[in-house]
Short mmCIF file of C-alpha atoms and ligand atoms in Angstrom, two decimals:
data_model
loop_
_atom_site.label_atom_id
_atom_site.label_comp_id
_atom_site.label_asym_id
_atom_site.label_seq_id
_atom_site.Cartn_x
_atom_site.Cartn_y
_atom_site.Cartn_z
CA UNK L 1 -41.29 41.45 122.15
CA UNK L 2 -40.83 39.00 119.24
CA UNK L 3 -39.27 35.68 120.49
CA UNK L 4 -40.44 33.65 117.63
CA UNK L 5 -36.22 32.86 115.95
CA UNK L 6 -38.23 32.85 112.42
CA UNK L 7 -39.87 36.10 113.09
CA UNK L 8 -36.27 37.72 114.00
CA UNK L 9 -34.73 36.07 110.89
CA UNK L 10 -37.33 37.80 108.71
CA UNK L 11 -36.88 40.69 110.27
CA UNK L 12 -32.92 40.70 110.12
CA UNK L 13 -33.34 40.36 106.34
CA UNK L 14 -35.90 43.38 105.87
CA UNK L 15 -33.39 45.57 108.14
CA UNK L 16 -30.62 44.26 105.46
CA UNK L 17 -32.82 44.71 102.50
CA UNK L 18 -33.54 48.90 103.67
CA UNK L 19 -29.74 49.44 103.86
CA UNK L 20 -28.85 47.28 100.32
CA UNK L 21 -31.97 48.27 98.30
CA UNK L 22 -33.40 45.11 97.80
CA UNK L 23 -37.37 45.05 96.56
CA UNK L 24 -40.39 43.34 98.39
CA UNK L 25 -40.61 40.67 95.53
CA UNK L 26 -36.52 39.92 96.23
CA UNK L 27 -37.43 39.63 100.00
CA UNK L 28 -39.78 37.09 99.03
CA UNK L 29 -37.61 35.17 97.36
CA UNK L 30 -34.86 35.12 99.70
CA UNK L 31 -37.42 34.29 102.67
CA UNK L 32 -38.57 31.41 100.80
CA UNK L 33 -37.96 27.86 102.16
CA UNK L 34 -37.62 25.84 99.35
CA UNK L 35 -38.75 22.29 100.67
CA UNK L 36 -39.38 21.63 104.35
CA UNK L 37 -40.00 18.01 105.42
CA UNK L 38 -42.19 17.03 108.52
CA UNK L 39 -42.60 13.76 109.75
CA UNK L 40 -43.65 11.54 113.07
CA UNK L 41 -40.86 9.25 114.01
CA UNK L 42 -41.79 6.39 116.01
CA UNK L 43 -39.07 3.72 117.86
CA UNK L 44 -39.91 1.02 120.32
CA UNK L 45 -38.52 2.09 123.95
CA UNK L 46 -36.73 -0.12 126.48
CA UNK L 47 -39.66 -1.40 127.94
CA UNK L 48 -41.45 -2.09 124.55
CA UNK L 49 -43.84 0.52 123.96
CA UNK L 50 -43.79 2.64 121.06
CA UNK L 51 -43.00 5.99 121.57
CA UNK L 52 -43.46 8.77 118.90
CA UNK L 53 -41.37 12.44 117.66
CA UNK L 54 -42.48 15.24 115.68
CA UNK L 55 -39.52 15.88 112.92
CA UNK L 56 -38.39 18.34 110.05
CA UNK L 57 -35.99 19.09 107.83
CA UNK L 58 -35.70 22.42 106.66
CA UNK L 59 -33.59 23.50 103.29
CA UNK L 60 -33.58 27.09 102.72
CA UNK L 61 -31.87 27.67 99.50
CA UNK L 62 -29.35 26.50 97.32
CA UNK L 63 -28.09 28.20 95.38
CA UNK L 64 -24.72 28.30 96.04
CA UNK L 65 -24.54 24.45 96.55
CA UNK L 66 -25.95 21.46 98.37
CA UNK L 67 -27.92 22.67 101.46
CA UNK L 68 -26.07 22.37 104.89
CA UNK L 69 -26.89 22.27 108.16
CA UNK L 70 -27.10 20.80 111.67
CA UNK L 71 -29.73 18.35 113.26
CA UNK L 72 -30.93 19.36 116.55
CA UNK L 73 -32.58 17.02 119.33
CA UNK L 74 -33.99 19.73 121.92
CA UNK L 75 -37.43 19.50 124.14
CA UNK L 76 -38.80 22.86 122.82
CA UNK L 77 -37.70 22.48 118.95
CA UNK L 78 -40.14 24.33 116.88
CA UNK L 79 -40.91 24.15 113.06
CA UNK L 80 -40.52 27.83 113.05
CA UNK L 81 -37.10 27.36 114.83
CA UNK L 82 -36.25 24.77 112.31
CA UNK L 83 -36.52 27.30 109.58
CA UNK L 84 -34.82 30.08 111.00
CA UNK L 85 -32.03 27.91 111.80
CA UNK L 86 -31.99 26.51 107.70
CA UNK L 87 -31.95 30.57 106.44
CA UNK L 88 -29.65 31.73 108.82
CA UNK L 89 -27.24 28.73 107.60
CA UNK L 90 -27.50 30.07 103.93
CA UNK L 91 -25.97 33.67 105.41
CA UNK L 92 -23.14 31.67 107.27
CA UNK L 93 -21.87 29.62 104.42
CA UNK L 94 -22.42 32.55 101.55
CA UNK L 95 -20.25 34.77 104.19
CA UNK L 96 -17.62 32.28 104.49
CA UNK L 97 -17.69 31.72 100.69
CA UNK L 98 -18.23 28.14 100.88
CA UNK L 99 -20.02 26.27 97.90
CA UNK L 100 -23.09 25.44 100.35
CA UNK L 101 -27.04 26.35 100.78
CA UNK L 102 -28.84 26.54 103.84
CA UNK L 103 -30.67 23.84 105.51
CA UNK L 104 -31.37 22.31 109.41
CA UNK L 105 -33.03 19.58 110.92
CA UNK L 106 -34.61 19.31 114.71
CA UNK L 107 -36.90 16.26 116.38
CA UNK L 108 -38.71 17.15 119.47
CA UNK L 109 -37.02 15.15 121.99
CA UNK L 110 -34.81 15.24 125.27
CA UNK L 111 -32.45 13.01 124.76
CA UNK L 112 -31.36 13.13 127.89
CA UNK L 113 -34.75 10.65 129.30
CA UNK L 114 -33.28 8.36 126.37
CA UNK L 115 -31.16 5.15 126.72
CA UNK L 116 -28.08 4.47 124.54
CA UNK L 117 -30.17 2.02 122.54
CA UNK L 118 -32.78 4.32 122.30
CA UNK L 119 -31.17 7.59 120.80
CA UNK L 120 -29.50 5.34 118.43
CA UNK L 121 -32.85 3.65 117.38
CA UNK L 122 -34.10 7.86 117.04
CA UNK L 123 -31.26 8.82 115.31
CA UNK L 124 -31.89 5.88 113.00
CA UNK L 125 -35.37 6.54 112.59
CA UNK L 126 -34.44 10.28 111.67
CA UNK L 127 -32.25 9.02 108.95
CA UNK L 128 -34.97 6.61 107.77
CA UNK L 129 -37.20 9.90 107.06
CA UNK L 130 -34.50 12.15 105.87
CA UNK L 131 -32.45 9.58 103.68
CA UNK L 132 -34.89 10.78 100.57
CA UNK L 133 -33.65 14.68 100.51
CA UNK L 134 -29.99 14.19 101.45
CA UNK L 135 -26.77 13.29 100.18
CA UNK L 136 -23.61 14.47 99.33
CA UNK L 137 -24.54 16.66 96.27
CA UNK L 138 -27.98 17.53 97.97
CA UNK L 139 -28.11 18.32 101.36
CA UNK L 140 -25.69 17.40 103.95
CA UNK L 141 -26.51 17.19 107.77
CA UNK L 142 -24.02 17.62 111.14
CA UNK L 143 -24.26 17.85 114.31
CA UNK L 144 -26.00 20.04 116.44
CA UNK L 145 -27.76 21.07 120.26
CA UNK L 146 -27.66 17.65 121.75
CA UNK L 147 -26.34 15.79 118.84
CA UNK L 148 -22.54 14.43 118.01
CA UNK L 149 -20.36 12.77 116.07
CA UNK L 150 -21.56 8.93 117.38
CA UNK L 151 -25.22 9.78 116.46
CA UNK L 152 -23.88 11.26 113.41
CA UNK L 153 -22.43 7.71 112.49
CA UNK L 154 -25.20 6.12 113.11
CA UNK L 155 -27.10 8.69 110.89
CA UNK L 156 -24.56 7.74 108.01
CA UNK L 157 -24.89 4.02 108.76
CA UNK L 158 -28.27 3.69 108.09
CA UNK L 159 -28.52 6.47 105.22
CA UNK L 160 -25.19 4.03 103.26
CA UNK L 161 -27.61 1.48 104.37
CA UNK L 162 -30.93 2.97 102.39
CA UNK L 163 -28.72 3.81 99.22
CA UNK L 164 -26.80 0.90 99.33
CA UNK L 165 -23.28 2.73 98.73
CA UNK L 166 -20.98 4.09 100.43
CA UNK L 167 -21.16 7.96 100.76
CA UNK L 168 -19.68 9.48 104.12
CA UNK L 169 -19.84 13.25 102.50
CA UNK L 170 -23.58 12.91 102.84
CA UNK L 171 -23.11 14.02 106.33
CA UNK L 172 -20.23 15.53 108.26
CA UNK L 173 -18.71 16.04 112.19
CA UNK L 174 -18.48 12.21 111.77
CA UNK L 175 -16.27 10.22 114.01
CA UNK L 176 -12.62 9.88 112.37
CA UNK L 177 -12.73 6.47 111.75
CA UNK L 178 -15.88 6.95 109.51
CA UNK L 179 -13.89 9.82 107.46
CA UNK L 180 -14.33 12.31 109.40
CA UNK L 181 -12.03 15.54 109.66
CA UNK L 182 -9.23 16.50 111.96
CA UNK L 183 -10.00 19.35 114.44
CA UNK L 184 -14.40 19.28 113.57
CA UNK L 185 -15.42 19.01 116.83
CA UNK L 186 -13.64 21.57 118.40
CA UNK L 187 -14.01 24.05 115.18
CA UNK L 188 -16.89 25.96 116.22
CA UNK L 189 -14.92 27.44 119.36
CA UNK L 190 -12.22 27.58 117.71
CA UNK L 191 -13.19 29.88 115.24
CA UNK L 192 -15.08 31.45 117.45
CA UNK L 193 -11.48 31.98 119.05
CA UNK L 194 -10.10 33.70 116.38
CA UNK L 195 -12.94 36.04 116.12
CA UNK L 196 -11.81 37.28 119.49
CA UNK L 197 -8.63 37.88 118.09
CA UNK L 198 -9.72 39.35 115.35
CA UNK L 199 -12.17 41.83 117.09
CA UNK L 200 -9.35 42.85 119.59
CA UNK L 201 -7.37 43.43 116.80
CA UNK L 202 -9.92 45.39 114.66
CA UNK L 203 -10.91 47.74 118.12
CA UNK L 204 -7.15 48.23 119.18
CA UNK L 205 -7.62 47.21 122.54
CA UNK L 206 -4.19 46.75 124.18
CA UNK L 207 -5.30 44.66 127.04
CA UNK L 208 -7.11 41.49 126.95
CA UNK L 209 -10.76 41.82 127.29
CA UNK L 210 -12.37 39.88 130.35
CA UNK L 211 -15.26 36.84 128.95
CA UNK L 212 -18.21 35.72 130.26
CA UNK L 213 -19.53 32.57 128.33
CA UNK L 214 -22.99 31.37 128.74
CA UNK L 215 -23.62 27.24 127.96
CA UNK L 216 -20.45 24.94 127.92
CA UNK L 217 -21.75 22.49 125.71
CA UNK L 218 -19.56 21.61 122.19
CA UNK L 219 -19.15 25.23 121.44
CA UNK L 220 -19.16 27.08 125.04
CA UNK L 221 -16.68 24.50 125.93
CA UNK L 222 -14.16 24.68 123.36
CA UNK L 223 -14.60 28.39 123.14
CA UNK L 224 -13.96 29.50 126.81
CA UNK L 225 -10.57 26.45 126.68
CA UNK L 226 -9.17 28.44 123.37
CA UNK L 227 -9.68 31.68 125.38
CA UNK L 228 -8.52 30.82 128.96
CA UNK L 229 -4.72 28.86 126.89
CA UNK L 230 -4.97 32.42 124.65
CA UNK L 231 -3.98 34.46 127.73
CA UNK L 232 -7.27 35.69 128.37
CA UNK L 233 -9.53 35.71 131.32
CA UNK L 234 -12.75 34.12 131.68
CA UNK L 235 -14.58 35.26 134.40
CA UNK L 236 -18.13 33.33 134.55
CA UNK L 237 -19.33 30.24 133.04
CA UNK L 238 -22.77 28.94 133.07
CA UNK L 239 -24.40 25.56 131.99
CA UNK L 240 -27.80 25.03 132.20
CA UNK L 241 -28.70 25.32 136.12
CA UNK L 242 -25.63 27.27 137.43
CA UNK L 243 -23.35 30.34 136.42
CA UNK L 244 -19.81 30.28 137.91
CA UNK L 245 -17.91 33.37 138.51
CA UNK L 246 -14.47 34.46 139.56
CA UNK L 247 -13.45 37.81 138.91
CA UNK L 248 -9.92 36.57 139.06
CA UNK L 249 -9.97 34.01 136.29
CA UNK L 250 -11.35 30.63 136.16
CA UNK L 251 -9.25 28.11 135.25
CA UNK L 252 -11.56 26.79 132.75
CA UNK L 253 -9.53 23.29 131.98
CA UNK L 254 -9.78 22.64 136.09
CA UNK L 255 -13.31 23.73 136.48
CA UNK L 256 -15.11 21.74 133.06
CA UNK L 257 -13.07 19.07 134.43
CA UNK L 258 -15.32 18.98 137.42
CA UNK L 259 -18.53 19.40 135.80
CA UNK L 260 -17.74 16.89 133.62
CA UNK L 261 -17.00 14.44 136.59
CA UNK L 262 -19.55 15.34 139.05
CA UNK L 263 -22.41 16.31 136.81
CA UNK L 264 -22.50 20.47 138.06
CA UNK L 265 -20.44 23.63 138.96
CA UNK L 266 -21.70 23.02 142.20
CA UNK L 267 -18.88 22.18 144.91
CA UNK L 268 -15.87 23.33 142.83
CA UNK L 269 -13.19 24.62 144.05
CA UNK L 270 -12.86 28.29 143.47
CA UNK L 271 -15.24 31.11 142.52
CA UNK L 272 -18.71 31.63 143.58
CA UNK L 273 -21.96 29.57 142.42
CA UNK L 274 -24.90 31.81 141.24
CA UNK L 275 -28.02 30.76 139.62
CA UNK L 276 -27.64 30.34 135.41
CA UNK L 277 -29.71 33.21 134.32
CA UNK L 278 -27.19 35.85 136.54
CA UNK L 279 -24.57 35.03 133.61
CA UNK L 280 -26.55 38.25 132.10
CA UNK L 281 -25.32 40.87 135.30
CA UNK L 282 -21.90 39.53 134.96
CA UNK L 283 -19.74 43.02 134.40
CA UNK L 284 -17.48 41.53 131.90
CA UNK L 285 -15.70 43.25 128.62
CA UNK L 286 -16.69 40.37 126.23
CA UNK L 287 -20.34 38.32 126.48
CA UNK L 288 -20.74 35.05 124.95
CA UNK L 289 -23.58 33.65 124.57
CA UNK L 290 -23.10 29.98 123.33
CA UNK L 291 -26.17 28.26 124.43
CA UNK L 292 -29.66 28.80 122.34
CA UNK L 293 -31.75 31.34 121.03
CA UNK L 294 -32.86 34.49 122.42
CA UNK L 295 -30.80 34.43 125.32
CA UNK L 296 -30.63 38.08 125.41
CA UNK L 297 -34.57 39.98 124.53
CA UNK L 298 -36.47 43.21 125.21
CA UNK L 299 -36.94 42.18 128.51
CA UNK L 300 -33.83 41.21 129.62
CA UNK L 301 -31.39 43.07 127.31
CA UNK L 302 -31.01 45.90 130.55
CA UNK L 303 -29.00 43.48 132.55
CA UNK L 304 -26.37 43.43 130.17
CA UNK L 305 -22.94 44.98 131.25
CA UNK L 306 -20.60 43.46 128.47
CA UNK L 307 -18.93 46.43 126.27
CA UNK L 308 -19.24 43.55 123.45
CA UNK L 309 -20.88 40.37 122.71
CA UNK L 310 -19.68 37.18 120.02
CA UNK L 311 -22.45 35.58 119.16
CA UNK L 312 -21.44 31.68 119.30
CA UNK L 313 -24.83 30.13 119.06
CA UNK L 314 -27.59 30.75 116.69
CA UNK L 315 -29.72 33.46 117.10
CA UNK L 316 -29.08 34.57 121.08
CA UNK L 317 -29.63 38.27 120.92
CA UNK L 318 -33.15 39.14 119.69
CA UNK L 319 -33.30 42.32 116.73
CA UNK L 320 -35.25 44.80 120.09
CA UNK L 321 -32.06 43.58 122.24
CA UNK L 322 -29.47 44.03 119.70
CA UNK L 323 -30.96 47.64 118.45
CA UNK L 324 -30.98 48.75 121.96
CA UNK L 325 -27.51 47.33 122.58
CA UNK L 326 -26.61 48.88 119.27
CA UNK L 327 -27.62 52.21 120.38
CA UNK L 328 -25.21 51.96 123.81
CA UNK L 329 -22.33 51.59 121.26
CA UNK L 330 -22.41 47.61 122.17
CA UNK L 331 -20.64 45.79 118.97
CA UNK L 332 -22.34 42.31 118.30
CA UNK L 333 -20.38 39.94 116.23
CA UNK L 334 -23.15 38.16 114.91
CA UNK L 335 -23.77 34.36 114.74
CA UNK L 336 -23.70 34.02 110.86
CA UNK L 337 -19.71 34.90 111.18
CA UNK L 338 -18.82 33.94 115.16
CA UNK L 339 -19.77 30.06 114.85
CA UNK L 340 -19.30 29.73 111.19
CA UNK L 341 -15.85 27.54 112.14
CA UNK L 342 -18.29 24.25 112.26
CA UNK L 343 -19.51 24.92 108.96
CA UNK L 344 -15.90 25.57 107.70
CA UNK L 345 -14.38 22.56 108.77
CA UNK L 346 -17.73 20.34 107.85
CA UNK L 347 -16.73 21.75 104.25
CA UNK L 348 -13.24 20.82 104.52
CA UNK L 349 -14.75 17.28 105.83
CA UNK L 350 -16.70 17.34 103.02
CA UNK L 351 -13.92 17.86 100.34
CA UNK L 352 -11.77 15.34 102.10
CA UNK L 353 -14.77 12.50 101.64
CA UNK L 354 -15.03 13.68 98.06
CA UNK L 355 -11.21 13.48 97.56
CA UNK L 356 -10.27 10.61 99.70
CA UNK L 357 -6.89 12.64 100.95
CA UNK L 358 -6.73 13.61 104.28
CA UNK L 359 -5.56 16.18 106.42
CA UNK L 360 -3.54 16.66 109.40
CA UNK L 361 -4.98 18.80 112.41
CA UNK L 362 -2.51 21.64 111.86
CA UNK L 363 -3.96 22.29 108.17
CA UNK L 364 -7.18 22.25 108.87
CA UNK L 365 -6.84 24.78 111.85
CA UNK L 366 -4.68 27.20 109.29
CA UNK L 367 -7.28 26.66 106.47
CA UNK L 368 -9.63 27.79 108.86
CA UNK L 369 -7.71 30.35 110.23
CA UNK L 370 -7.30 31.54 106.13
CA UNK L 371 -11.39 31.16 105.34
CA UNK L 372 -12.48 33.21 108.87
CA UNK L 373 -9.74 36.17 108.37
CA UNK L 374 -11.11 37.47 105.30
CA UNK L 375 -14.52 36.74 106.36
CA UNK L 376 -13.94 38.73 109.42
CA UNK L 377 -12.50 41.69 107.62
CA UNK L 378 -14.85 41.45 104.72
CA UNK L 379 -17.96 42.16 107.21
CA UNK L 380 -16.12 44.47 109.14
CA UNK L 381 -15.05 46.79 105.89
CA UNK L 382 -18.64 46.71 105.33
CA UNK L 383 -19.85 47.81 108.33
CA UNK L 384 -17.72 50.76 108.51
CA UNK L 385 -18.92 51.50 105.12
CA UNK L 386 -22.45 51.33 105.82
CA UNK L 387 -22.11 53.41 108.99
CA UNK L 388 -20.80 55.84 106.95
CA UNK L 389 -22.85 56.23 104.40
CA UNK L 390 -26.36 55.50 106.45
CA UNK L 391 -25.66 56.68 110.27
CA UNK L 392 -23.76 55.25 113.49
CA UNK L 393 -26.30 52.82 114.34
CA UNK L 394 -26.06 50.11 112.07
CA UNK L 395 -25.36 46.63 113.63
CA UNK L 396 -22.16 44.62 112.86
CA UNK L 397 -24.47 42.15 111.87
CA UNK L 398 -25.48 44.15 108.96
CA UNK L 399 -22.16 44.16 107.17
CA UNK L 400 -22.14 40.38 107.28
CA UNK L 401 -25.49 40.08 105.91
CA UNK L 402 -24.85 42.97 103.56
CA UNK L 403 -22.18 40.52 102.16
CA UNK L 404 -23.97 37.26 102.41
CA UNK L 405 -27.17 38.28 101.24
CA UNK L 406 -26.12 39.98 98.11
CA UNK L 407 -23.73 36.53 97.44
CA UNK L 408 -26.88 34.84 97.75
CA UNK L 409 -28.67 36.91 94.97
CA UNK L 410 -25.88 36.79 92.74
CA UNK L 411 -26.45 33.06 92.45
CA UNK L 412 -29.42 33.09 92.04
CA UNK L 413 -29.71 35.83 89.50
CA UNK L 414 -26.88 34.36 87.53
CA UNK L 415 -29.54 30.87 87.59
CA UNK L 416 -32.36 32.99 86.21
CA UNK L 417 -34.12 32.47 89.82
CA UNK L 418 -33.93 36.34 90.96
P1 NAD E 1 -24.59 21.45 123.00
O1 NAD E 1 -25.81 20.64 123.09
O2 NAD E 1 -23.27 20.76 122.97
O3 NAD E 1 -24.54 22.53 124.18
C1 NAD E 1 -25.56 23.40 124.52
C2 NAD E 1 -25.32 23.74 125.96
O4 NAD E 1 -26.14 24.83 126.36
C3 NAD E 1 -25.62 22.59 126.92
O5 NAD E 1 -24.47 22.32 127.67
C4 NAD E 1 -26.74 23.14 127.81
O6 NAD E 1 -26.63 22.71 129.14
C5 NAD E 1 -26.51 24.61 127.70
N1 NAD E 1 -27.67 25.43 128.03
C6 NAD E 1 -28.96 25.28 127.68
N2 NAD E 1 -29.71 26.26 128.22
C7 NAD E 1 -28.86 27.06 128.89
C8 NAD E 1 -29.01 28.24 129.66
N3 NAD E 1 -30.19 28.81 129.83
N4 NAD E 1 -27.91 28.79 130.22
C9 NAD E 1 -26.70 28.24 130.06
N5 NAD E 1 -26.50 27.12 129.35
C10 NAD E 1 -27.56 26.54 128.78
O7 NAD E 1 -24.77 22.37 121.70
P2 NAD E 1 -23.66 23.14 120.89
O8 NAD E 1 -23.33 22.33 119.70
O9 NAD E 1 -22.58 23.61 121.79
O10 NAD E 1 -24.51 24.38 120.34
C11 NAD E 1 -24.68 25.57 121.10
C12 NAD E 1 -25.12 26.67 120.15
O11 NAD E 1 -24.14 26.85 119.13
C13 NAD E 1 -26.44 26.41 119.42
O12 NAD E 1 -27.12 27.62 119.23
C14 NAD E 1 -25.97 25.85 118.08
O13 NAD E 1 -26.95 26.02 117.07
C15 NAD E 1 -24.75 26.72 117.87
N6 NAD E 1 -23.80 26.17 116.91
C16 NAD E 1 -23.25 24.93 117.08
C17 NAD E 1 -22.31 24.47 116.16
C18 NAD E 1 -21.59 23.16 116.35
O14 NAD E 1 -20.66 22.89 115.58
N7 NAD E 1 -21.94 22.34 117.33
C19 NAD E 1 -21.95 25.25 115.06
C20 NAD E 1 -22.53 26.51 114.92
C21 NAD E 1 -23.45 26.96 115.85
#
């Protein structure tokens, strides 16, 4: 059972590399992080005393453009997950054909035992170490687990503050007033939205898959809200400590509502309360998976009932669960293209700081619409092509890396790096 994300993101790109041809010494090369920074941040608590965090950026490769990628705050944040996250982030953006790299950032921390004043003196601190390696043309941050768009203006703040100009493209999924875009921080569902659509559309179902959605933060949230006003049912939803289920629908609006007020599931209205981890036994047509990585393993992966799964956060289904889900005929749209709608609209944030025109909500959901379609049918054409040509039990996932990865070569090959 491999559980280590960096492990499954080397092996994703040796499955890739069998199927495309690719040579040891290009594997190599594509596995290679090109600078990772580590650091101990330290800020003075409440009380006075000085408390410290491990921290890293990770940038993966670039060429295609600037490194991207989000900053995560999370108890159990890993160098290892750090990079997996950065390489995985150079697949997403080469898929959606967006000039970026791949990078990612992560302090060990739960933000949750933090004051106000305290995540913002973090968050300041993490800026501090990163300000060297970022910047508009060279690496630009976002949000991520457990980070949003106030910590990313205080990120920007004291970054402007370093370089002593203003530069709000240095880091995106800030708050509007600080240039940030229209419709970012519900993107990520979103697109993951349209993915459903597009999947129904692409399997010719005629009626309206049920969904199961695992973690309601940012992306869970705005996911199963798109879904439930899109005419479909969601049937469980779990945070954290409980799963709620209702095989006749939940109204999702009504029931995040709650949470949000009274902290938990727990004591709403309708449906039944089960523990988290029995999201997995739900017997739903559609699982999704927004929370963290390897949700879904070797040991686990039995419990699953969905037909199919959308991937919405990074790295959920392990390479043993998703062969053996594979080989049950389970499709698995994989992270790289389900949750690339955050990068998308970080880009168009992006090229609105660098332009200084803005855009209403309406064009930056259409653009988005416009960058995922193709995406979508780009991977999908390539699936069905690889199926054909190698056997029946290729992942989805490999048509979207088939794509991505050979983007990512072309670049580099055409800079003499490959
Ligand atoms: P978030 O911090 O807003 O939400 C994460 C949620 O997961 C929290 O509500 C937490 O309670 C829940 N959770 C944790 N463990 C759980 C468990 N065992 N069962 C159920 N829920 C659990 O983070 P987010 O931004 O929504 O990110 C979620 C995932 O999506 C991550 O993998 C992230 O990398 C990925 N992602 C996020 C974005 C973005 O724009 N925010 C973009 C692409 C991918």
């Amino acid at each position: 059972m491999v559980n280590d994300p960096l492990k499954n993101a080397e092996a994703q790109l040796r499955s890739v590399a069998e199927l495309i041809g690719l040579s040891d010494k290009e594997i190599k090369i594509l596995l290679k992080i090109d600078n990772l920074l580590k650091g101990e941040i330290s800020i003075k608590d409440d009380k006075g005393k000085i408390k410290k965090f491990k921290a890293w950026r990770s940038q993966h490769n670039n060429a295609r453009g600037p490194y991207k990628g989000g900053i995560r705050f999370h108890e159990r944040v890993t160098e290892n997950e750090v990079k997996a996250l950065s390489i995985w982030m150079t697949w997403k953006c080469a898929l959606a054909g967006i000039p970026f790299g791949g990078g990612k950032g992560g302090v060990i921390v739960d933000p949750k035992k933090l004051s106000v004043s305290e995540l913002e003196k973090l968050s300041r601190a993490y800026a501090r170490l990163i300000s060297p390696v970022i910047g508009d043309k060279k690496d630009v941050p976002a949000p991520d687990v457990n980070t949003d768009g106030s910590i990313m203006a205080w990120m920007l703040d004291e970054y402007e503050k370093k370089v002593k100009h203003g530069e709000p493209g240095a880091i995106t999924g800030k708050p509007l007033a600080l240039g940030g875009s229209k419709g970012r921080p519900e993107a990520t569902g979103l697109g993951g939205y349209y993915i459903l659509k597009f999947l129904v559309d692409a399997l010719g179902l005629e009626k309206k898959p049920t969904i199961a959605v695992q973690g309601v933060g940012n992306v869970g949230s705005y996911f199963s809200k798109f879904a439930h006003d899109g005419g479909y049912k969601v049937i469980a939803l779990s945070d954290s400590r409980n799963c709620i289920f209702d095989d006749k629908g939940i109204d999702v609006h009504k029931a995040l509502a709650w949470k949000a007020d009274s902290g938990s599931f727990v004591g709403y209205s309708a449906g039944r309360i089960v523990s988290a981890d029995e999201i997995l036994d739900v017997k739903c047509d559609i699982f999704v998976p927004a929370a963290l990585e390897n949700a879904v393993r070797g040991d686990n992966v039995e419990r699953i009932k969905a037909k199919n799964i959308i991937e919405m956060a990074n790295g959920p289904i392990s390479p043993e669960a998703e062969a053996r889900l594979t080989e049950k005929g389970v499709i698995i749209v994989p992270d790289v293209l389900a949750n690339m709608g955050g990068v998308i609209v970080s880009y168009f944030e992006w090229c609105q700081n660098l332009s200084g025109y803005y855009w209403e909500v309406e064009e930056v959901r259409k653009r988005l619409e416009d960058v995922m379609k193709p995406a979508f049918g780009n991977a999908w054409g390539e699936w069905i092509s690889l199926k054909k040509e190698k056997g029946s039990k290729i992942p989805f996932r490999m048509g979207a890396y088939s794509i991505a990865v050979r983007r990512v070569i072309e670049a580099m090959r055409l800079r003499g790096k490959i």
